[in-house]
Tab-separated table of C-alpha atoms in Angstrom:
chain	number	residue	atom	x	y	z
Y	16	MET	CA	58.655	189.368	135.347
Y	17	GLU	CA	57.869	189.175	138.761
Y	18	VAL	CA	59.328	187.503	141.536
Y	19	SER	CA	56.916	186.693	144.469
Y	20	GLU	CA	57.668	187.891	148.254
Y	21	GLU	CA	59.074	184.202	150.496
Y	22	VAL	CA	56.926	183.711	152.943
Y	23	PHE	CA	58.468	182.451	156.216
Y	24	ARG	CA	57.438	179.398	157.797
Y	25	PRO	CA	58.768	178.154	161.105
Y	26	ARG	CA	59.685	174.552	160.813
Y	27	LEU	CA	59.090	174.169	164.917
Y	28	ILE	CA	55.490	175.348	166.590
Y	29	ASP	CA	55.922	176.173	170.413
Y	30	THR	CA	52.761	174.079	171.173
Y	31	THR	CA	52.247	176.207	174.209
Y	32	GLU	CA	51.979	179.539	172.866
Y	33	TYR	CA	50.252	178.978	170.056
Y	34	VAL	CA	47.139	177.542	172.135
Y	35	LYS	CA	46.940	180.382	173.998
Y	36	ALA	CA	47.247	182.946	171.247
Y	37	ARG	CA	44.098	180.859	170.543
Y	38	LEU	CA	42.175	180.762	173.157
Y	39	ASP	CA	39.038	183.105	172.644
Y	40	GLN	CA	38.903	180.631	169.241
Y	41	ILE	CA	39.031	176.854	171.465
Y	42	ALA	CA	36.688	178.079	173.998
Y	43	GLU	CA	33.889	179.960	170.892
Y	44	LEU	CA	34.393	176.263	169.018
Y	45	LEU	CA	33.288	174.464	172.373
Y	46	GLU	CA	30.293	176.611	172.915
Y	47	VAL	CA	29.059	176.151	170.227
Y	48	VAL	CA	29.913	172.241	169.757
Y	49	SER	CA	28.407	171.633	173.448
Y	50	SER	CA	25.701	173.138	172.770
Y	51	ASN	CA	24.612	171.235	170.002
Y	52	ALA	CA	25.483	167.838	170.663
Y	53	GLY	CA	25.204	167.762	174.462
Y	54	GLY	CA	29.063	166.410	174.987
Y	55	ASP	CA	31.190	166.449	178.757
Y	56	GLU	CA	33.194	168.992	177.715
Y	57	SER	CA	32.802	172.049	181.627
Y	58	THR	CA	30.925	175.128	179.811
Y	59	SER	CA	29.080	177.302	181.258
Y	60	ALA	CA	25.579	176.044	179.201
Y	61	PRO	CA	22.885	175.195	182.006
Y	62	ARG	CA	20.644	173.501	179.721
Y	63	THR	CA	20.968	169.666	180.624
Y	64	LEU	CA	21.887	166.890	177.652
Y	65	PHE	CA	17.695	166.500	176.822
Y	66	GLN	CA	17.678	170.028	176.302
Y	67	ARG	CA	19.914	170.517	173.766
Y	68	LEU	CA	18.716	168.056	171.356
Y	69	PRO	CA	16.237	169.482	168.734
Y	70	ARG	CA	12.319	170.140	169.069
Y	71	HIS	CA	12.112	167.747	166.640
Y	72	MET	CA	14.276	164.386	168.170
Y	73	ARG	CA	13.251	164.815	172.053
Y	74	ARG	CA	10.725	162.105	173.424
Y	75	ARG	CA	8.781	161.638	176.549
Y	76	ALA	CA	10.288	160.143	178.698
Y	77	MET	CA	13.449	160.624	177.401
Y	78	SER	CA	15.698	159.780	181.562
Y	79	HIS	CA	13.593	156.914	181.986
Y	80	ASN	CA	14.498	154.687	179.542
Y	81	VAL	CA	17.650	155.423	177.372
Y	82	LYS	CA	16.324	153.595	173.969
Y	83	ARG	CA	14.216	156.926	172.861
Y	84	LEU	CA	16.990	158.897	172.836
Y	85	PRO	CA	19.327	158.977	169.222
Y	86	ARG	CA	22.130	156.423	169.025
Y	87	LEU	CA	24.674	158.857	168.581
Y	88	PHE	CA	23.856	160.122	172.333
Y	89	ARG	CA	22.619	156.984	174.033
Y	90	PRO	CA	26.552	156.710	175.998
Y	91	ILE	CA	26.935	160.244	177.019
Y	92	SER	CA	23.711	159.981	178.687
Y	93	VAL	CA	24.600	156.374	180.235
Y	94	ASN	CA	28.340	157.876	181.331
Y	95	LEU	CA	26.109	162.025	183.406
Y	96	ASN	CA	23.196	159.147	184.543
Y	97	LYS	CA	25.149	157.164	186.706
Y	98	LYS	CA	24.933	157.273	190.042
Y	99	LYS	CA	25.188	155.231	193.097
Y	100	LYS	CA	22.228	153.062	194.239
Y	101	MET	CA	21.885	154.006	198.042
Y	102	PRO	CA	21.374	150.752	200.186
Y	103	SER	CA	17.745	150.066	201.619
Y	104	ARG	CA	17.449	151.117	205.558
Y	105	ILE	CA	16.460	148.007	206.237
Y	106	TRP	CA	19.741	146.867	204.879
Y	107	ARG	CA	21.883	150.009	207.065
Y	108	ARG	CA	20.021	149.937	209.559
Y	109	ARG	CA	20.664	145.856	210.058
Y	110	ALA	CA	21.636	145.058	214.086
Y	111	SER	CA	24.731	143.913	213.445
Y	112	ARG	CA	25.710	147.452	212.454
Y	113	LEU	CA	23.258	149.287	215.048
Y	114	ILE	CA	25.795	147.286	217.496
Y	115	ARG	CA	28.750	147.894	215.819
Y	116	ARG	CA	28.030	152.010	215.907
Y	117	SER	CA	26.841	151.827	219.620
Y	118	MET	CA	30.374	150.124	220.355
Y	119	VAL	CA	32.566	153.670	220.065
Y	120	GLU	CA	33.818	154.968	222.421
Y	121	ASN	CA	32.064	157.966	221.851
Y	122	SER	CA	28.691	157.613	221.672
Y	123	LYS	CA	26.853	158.313	223.959
Y	124	PRO	CA	24.508	156.738	225.115
Y	125	ARG	CA	25.737	153.631	225.070
Y	126	TRP	CA	23.375	150.531	224.364
Y	127	LEU	CA	23.248	147.278	226.507
Y	128	PRO	CA	23.657	143.750	224.878
Y	129	THR	CA	19.720	143.930	224.560
Y	130	HIS	CA	19.055	146.802	223.403
Y	131	ILE	CA	17.496	145.921	220.558
Y	132	TRP	CA	15.561	143.635	221.417
Y	133	HIS	CA	14.596	146.740	224.803
Y	134	ALA	CA	13.819	149.845	221.940
Y	135	LYS	CA	10.979	146.287	219.981
Y	136	ARG	CA	8.768	146.440	223.562
Y	137	PHE	CA	9.855	149.139	225.664
Y	138	HIS	CA	9.802	153.380	226.121
Y	139	MET	CA	13.795	154.301	225.981
Y	140	GLU	CA	15.606	156.931	227.917
Y	141	ALA	CA	18.287	158.526	228.309
Y	142	ILE	CA	19.711	157.330	231.731
Y	143	TRP	CA	23.138	157.213	233.606
Y	144	GLY	CA	25.062	156.772	229.776
Y	145	PHE	CA	23.579	154.656	228.752
Y	146	LYS	CA	20.307	153.582	226.686
Y	147	LEU	CA	17.794	151.935	229.216
Y	148	ALA	CA	14.143	150.273	229.152
Y	149	VAL	CA	11.914	152.594	231.244
Y	150	LYS	CA	8.304	151.533	230.754
Y	151	CYS	CA	6.897	148.200	228.571
Y	152	CYS	CA	4.361	148.880	225.657
Y	153	GLN	CA	2.796	146.120	226.838
Y	154	LYS	CA	-0.117	144.974	229.866
Y	155	THR	CA	2.983	142.602	231.268
Y	156	PHE	CA	3.181	143.510	235.103
Y	157	ARG	CA	1.778	140.829	236.247
Y	158	PRO	CA	2.131	138.435	233.951
Y	159	ASN	CA	5.722	139.205	234.284
Y	160	TYR	CA	5.058	139.212	238.737
Y	161	ARG	CA	3.341	135.831	237.943
Y	162	SER	CA	6.737	134.528	236.450
Y	163	SER	CA	8.623	135.212	239.732
Y	164	LEU	CA	6.858	133.843	241.934
Y	165	SER	CA	6.568	130.657	239.783
Y	166	SER	CA	8.672	130.552	237.748
Y	167	SER	CA	11.970	132.842	235.978
Y	168	ILE	CA	12.770	136.063	235.086
Y	169	ILE	CA	15.657	137.345	233.246
Y	170	THR	CA	16.765	141.488	232.943
Y	171	ASP	CA	19.627	143.009	231.815
Y	172	ARG	CA	22.322	144.874	233.950
Y	173	SER	CA	24.735	145.174	231.940
Y	174	TYR	CA	24.622	149.032	233.204
Y	175	LEU	CA	26.424	148.289	236.038
Y	176	THR	CA	30.541	149.698	236.620
Y	177	CYS	CA	32.802	146.183	237.439
Y	178	LEU	CA	35.362	147.151	239.275
Y	179	GLN	CA	38.924	144.966	239.367
Y	180	PHE	CA	41.426	144.515	241.891
Y	181	THR	CA	44.038	142.928	241.759
Y	182	LEU	CA	46.448	141.898	244.385
Y	183	ILE	CA	50.280	141.629	243.583
Y	184	LYS	CA	53.778	141.646	244.857
Y	185	ASN	CA	52.194	138.907	246.892
Y	186	THR	CA	49.938	140.635	248.321
Y	187	SER	CA	47.850	139.120	251.418
Y	188	ILE	CA	43.649	138.683	251.329
Y	189	SER	CA	43.250	140.543	254.801
Y	190	PHE	CA	45.822	143.893	253.002
Y	191	ILE	CA	42.849	145.116	250.221
Y	192	SER	CA	39.987	144.120	252.974
Y	193	ASN	CA	40.788	146.427	255.089
Y	194	LEU	CA	41.817	149.308	252.993
Y	195	LEU	CA	38.490	148.809	251.614
Y	196	SER	CA	36.912	148.632	254.831
Y	197	LYS	CA	37.515	152.009	255.251
Y	198	PHE	CA	34.780	152.748	253.058
Y	199	CYS	CA	32.189	150.220	255.125
Y	200	ARG	CA	30.466	151.106	258.660
Y	201	LYS	CA	29.513	148.287	260.341
Y	202	LYS	CA	26.840	149.017	261.902
Y	203	CYS	CA	24.857	149.328	258.561
Y	204	SER	CA	26.259	146.373	256.406
Y	205	PRO	CA	28.775	142.987	255.706
Y	206	THR	CA	32.579	144.332	255.255
Y	207	PHE	CA	35.253	143.018	252.542
Y	208	ASN	CA	36.276	141.085	255.914
Y	209	ASN	CA	32.667	139.090	255.315
Y	210	LEU	CA	33.284	135.979	256.112
Y	211	PHE	CA	30.454	134.900	253.136
Y	212	ALA	CA	32.430	136.744	250.522
Y	213	LEU	CA	35.848	135.285	251.438
Y	214	SER	CA	35.286	131.652	250.566
Y	215	GLY	CA	35.082	132.841	246.698
Y	216	ASN	CA	31.734	131.575	246.607
Y	217	PHE	CA	29.502	134.053	246.992
Y	218	GLU	CA	28.519	137.462	245.793
Y	219	THR	CA	27.942	140.099	249.045
Y	220	SER	CA	26.229	143.484	248.640
Y	221	LEU	CA	26.819	146.213	251.263
Y	222	LEU	CA	26.755	150.058	251.185
Y	223	LEU	CA	29.595	152.082	251.065
Y	224	PHE	CA	30.356	155.689	252.678
Y	225	LYS	CA	33.570	157.983	252.525
Y	226	PRO	CA	35.688	157.433	255.093
Y	227	GLY	CA	35.472	159.069	258.693
Y	228	ASP	CA	34.848	158.944	262.060
Y	229	ASP	CA	31.152	159.657	261.611
Y	230	PHE	CA	30.495	158.130	258.504
Y	231	ASN	CA	27.732	160.729	257.567
Y	232	GLU	CA	28.672	161.024	253.199
Y	233	PHE	CA	27.092	158.773	251.916
Y	234	ILE	CA	28.233	156.902	248.211
Y	235	GLY	CA	25.434	153.920	247.448
Y	236	PRO	CA	25.184	150.006	247.534
Y	237	CYS	CA	27.415	148.056	245.421
Y	238	ARG	CA	27.887	143.963	245.061
Y	239	PHE	CA	31.051	142.227	245.470
Y	240	SER	CA	32.368	138.580	245.015
Y	241	TRP	CA	36.367	137.209	245.582
Y	242	PHE	CA	37.996	135.046	242.724
Y	243	LEU	CA	40.726	133.708	244.523
Y	244	PRO	CA	43.853	133.526	244.917
Y	245	ASN	CA	44.372	137.738	244.243
Y	246	LYS	CA	41.208	139.021	242.370
Y	247	LEU	CA	38.080	141.464	244.308
Y	248	ASN	CA	35.894	142.246	241.590
Y	249	LEU	CA	33.356	144.640	242.697
Y	250	TRP	CA	30.266	146.028	241.079
Y	251	ILE	CA	28.852	149.506	241.894
Y	252	HIS	CA	26.484	151.719	240.275
Y	253	PRO	CA	27.409	154.569	237.664
Y	254	SER	CA	25.502	157.186	239.172
Y	255	ILE	CA	28.030	156.672	241.865
Y	256	GLU	CA	30.689	155.811	240.226
Y	257	LEU	CA	32.852	158.387	239.623
Y	258	ASP	CA	32.650	159.845	243.559
Y	259	PHE	CA	33.508	156.463	244.606
Y	260	LEU	CA	36.617	156.455	241.945
Y	261	LYS	CA	37.870	159.828	243.555
Y	262	GLU	CA	37.762	158.755	247.101
Y	263	ILE	CA	39.649	155.350	246.132
Y	264	SER	CA	42.501	157.551	244.013
Y	265	LEU	CA	43.028	159.598	247.448
Y	266	LEU	CA	44.337	156.270	248.099
Y	267	ASN	CA	48.275	155.536	247.607
Y	268	GLU	CA	48.205	150.943	247.599
Y	269	ILE	CA	46.002	151.425	244.938
Y	270	LYS	CA	47.131	152.147	241.496
Y	271	ILE	CA	44.860	152.748	238.908
Y	272	ILE	CA	45.386	151.880	235.034
Y	273	SER	CA	43.083	151.437	232.979
Y	274	PRO	CA	41.107	154.022	231.578
Y	275	SER	CA	43.189	156.549	231.258
Y	276	LYS	CA	41.202	159.014	232.529
Y	277	TYR	CA	41.183	157.569	235.947
Y	278	CYS	CA	44.160	157.103	236.829
Y	279	ASN	CA	46.594	158.311	239.608
Y	280	ASN	CA	49.430	157.560	238.673
Y	281	THR	CA	52.391	159.299	241.284
Y	282	GLU	CA	55.328	158.799	242.799
Y	283	GLU	CA	53.790	157.790	246.319
Y	284	ASN	CA	52.285	155.043	244.457
Y	285	LEU	CA	54.034	153.918	241.804
Y	286	GLU	CA	54.989	150.188	243.863
Y	287	ALA	CA	51.270	149.931	245.594
Y	288	SER	CA	50.086	146.123	246.125
Y	289	VAL	CA	46.975	146.100	244.977
Y	290	GLU	CA	46.064	147.262	240.801
Y	291	LEU	CA	42.333	148.466	239.833
Y	292	ASN	CA	40.974	148.413	236.122
Y	293	VAL	CA	37.793	150.083	235.630
Y	294	LEU	CA	36.282	147.104	233.341
Y	295	LYS	CA	33.652	149.444	232.154
Y	296	ASN	CA	30.896	147.841	228.794
Y	297	LYS	CA	32.857	145.168	228.941
Y	298	ILE	CA	30.964	142.940	231.160
Y	299	SER	CA	27.541	141.561	230.852
Y	300	ARG	CA	25.676	141.086	234.104
Y	301	PHE	CA	22.039	139.507	233.781
Y	302	GLN	CA	19.466	138.804	236.667
Y	303	LEU	CA	17.943	136.228	237.268
Y	304	ILE	CA	14.850	136.145	240.270
Y	305	GLY	CA	12.788	133.253	240.762
Y	306	PRO	CA	12.135	129.786	241.845
Y	307	LYS	CA	13.859	128.126	238.701
Y	308	SER	CA	16.968	129.608	237.886
Y	309	LEU	CA	19.166	127.443	238.662
Y	310	ILE	CA	17.474	125.082	236.837
Y	311	TYR	CA	17.695	126.907	233.165
Y	312	LEU	CA	20.586	127.541	233.975
Y	313	ASN	CA	21.437	124.153	234.794
Y	314	CYS	CA	19.694	123.995	231.026
Y	315	VAL	CA	21.668	126.436	229.198
Y	316	PHE	CA	25.516	126.093	230.890
Y	317	LYS	CA	27.940	122.938	230.784
Y	318	LEU	CA	30.336	122.677	233.881
Y	319	VAL	CA	33.970	121.872	232.215
Y	320	LEU	CA	36.037	120.277	234.720
Y	321	ASP	CA	39.943	120.967	235.359
Y	322	LYS	CA	40.634	118.455	232.839
Y	323	GLU	CA	38.867	119.400	230.381
Y	324	LEU	CA	40.011	122.811	230.214
Y	325	ASP	CA	43.976	121.218	230.097
Y	326	ASN	CA	43.385	119.722	226.987
Y	327	LEU	CA	41.299	123.003	226.044
Y	328	ASP	CA	44.179	124.959	227.076
Y	329	CYS	CA	41.821	127.320	228.557
Y	330	SER	CA	43.092	126.736	232.083
Y	331	GLY	CA	43.690	131.161	232.703
Y	332	TYR	CA	39.592	131.564	232.724
Y	333	ARG	CA	40.114	130.163	235.811
Y	334	LEU	CA	41.024	132.439	237.424
Y	335	GLY	CA	38.557	134.888	235.915
Y	336	PHE	CA	35.150	135.444	236.079
Y	337	PRO	CA	32.290	132.645	236.691
Y	338	PHE	CA	29.474	131.663	234.826
Y	339	PHE	CA	27.320	133.179	237.279
Y	340	ASN	CA	27.362	133.378	241.105
Y	341	PHE	CA	23.952	133.065	243.199
Y	342	SER	CA	23.275	134.510	246.430
Y	343	PRO	CA	23.327	132.597	249.818
Y	344	LEU	CA	20.295	132.808	251.407
Y	345	ILE	CA	17.932	130.670	249.001
Y	346	GLY	CA	15.225	133.177	247.320
Y	347	GLU	CA	16.977	136.037	246.470
Y	348	PRO	CA	18.040	136.870	242.967
Y	349	ILE	CA	21.239	135.459	240.574
Y	350	GLU	CA	23.230	137.142	239.096
Y	351	LEU	CA	24.451	136.160	235.814
């Protein structure tokens, strides 16, 4: 009787080595399965799930109606066709989203608060870093002219830059007014020592020049108003903003705080008695033109007494920006 040789059977199998030795067989198996059933395995087969079906099982419009597929392949098709529907253009271009996007610091050109209203009715152009209304799409010149004579019209002037000078260390008003009067020529316009302006009730316009003996270099016009006891707000056009700030940075008595690109923090002006904040794109400004401007403002705004401010814990707003300033001359535009 012949004795058969014993076959060596290992008690343990190394899974990694076992799979490596049969990679070719596994690849062939996956290729056959994927070509017939359309599984989730990633293969190089270019065909879609519907093309992998036999011809006698294919139906028209299977991609639109899952129920036309065989029951076995319906769950697979649902997983393959899961795509997030893109929000509609109306939802993506809502007013709140557009305004939020335009308020980003790096966005150019920037939008005014009334941009969406103007964009529907005006031709818009990028000027001075802002998107401004240039020409109306309708014939509104004559109605606007009649309203400015008999009623009131309002325009958006928020593109102007506000420079806020703050007095520190018990500095007197005469110090900053004399300092900034270097930019004024008395023969051409009022100065910062104007009596109407020093009262804090009126806003005054003047012309700015580069300091010098002859005042030959003209910078541009501006408007200013005092907010007693220690603040001066100066409104300038964005086209002359850099030129004026360049001249201001040369004065050691004034320290520019914000924004950082305008800061002139040096050893000489560390003990400056005046601080300057460039409040660009932070304050909205509107201009009302017409004899009924004050009447409409009285209907819109409600003045609050100091006692009511104390009850509301808003006493800090007394030294801030008022609701509106009007010119001492009757009939001139009102700045809101």
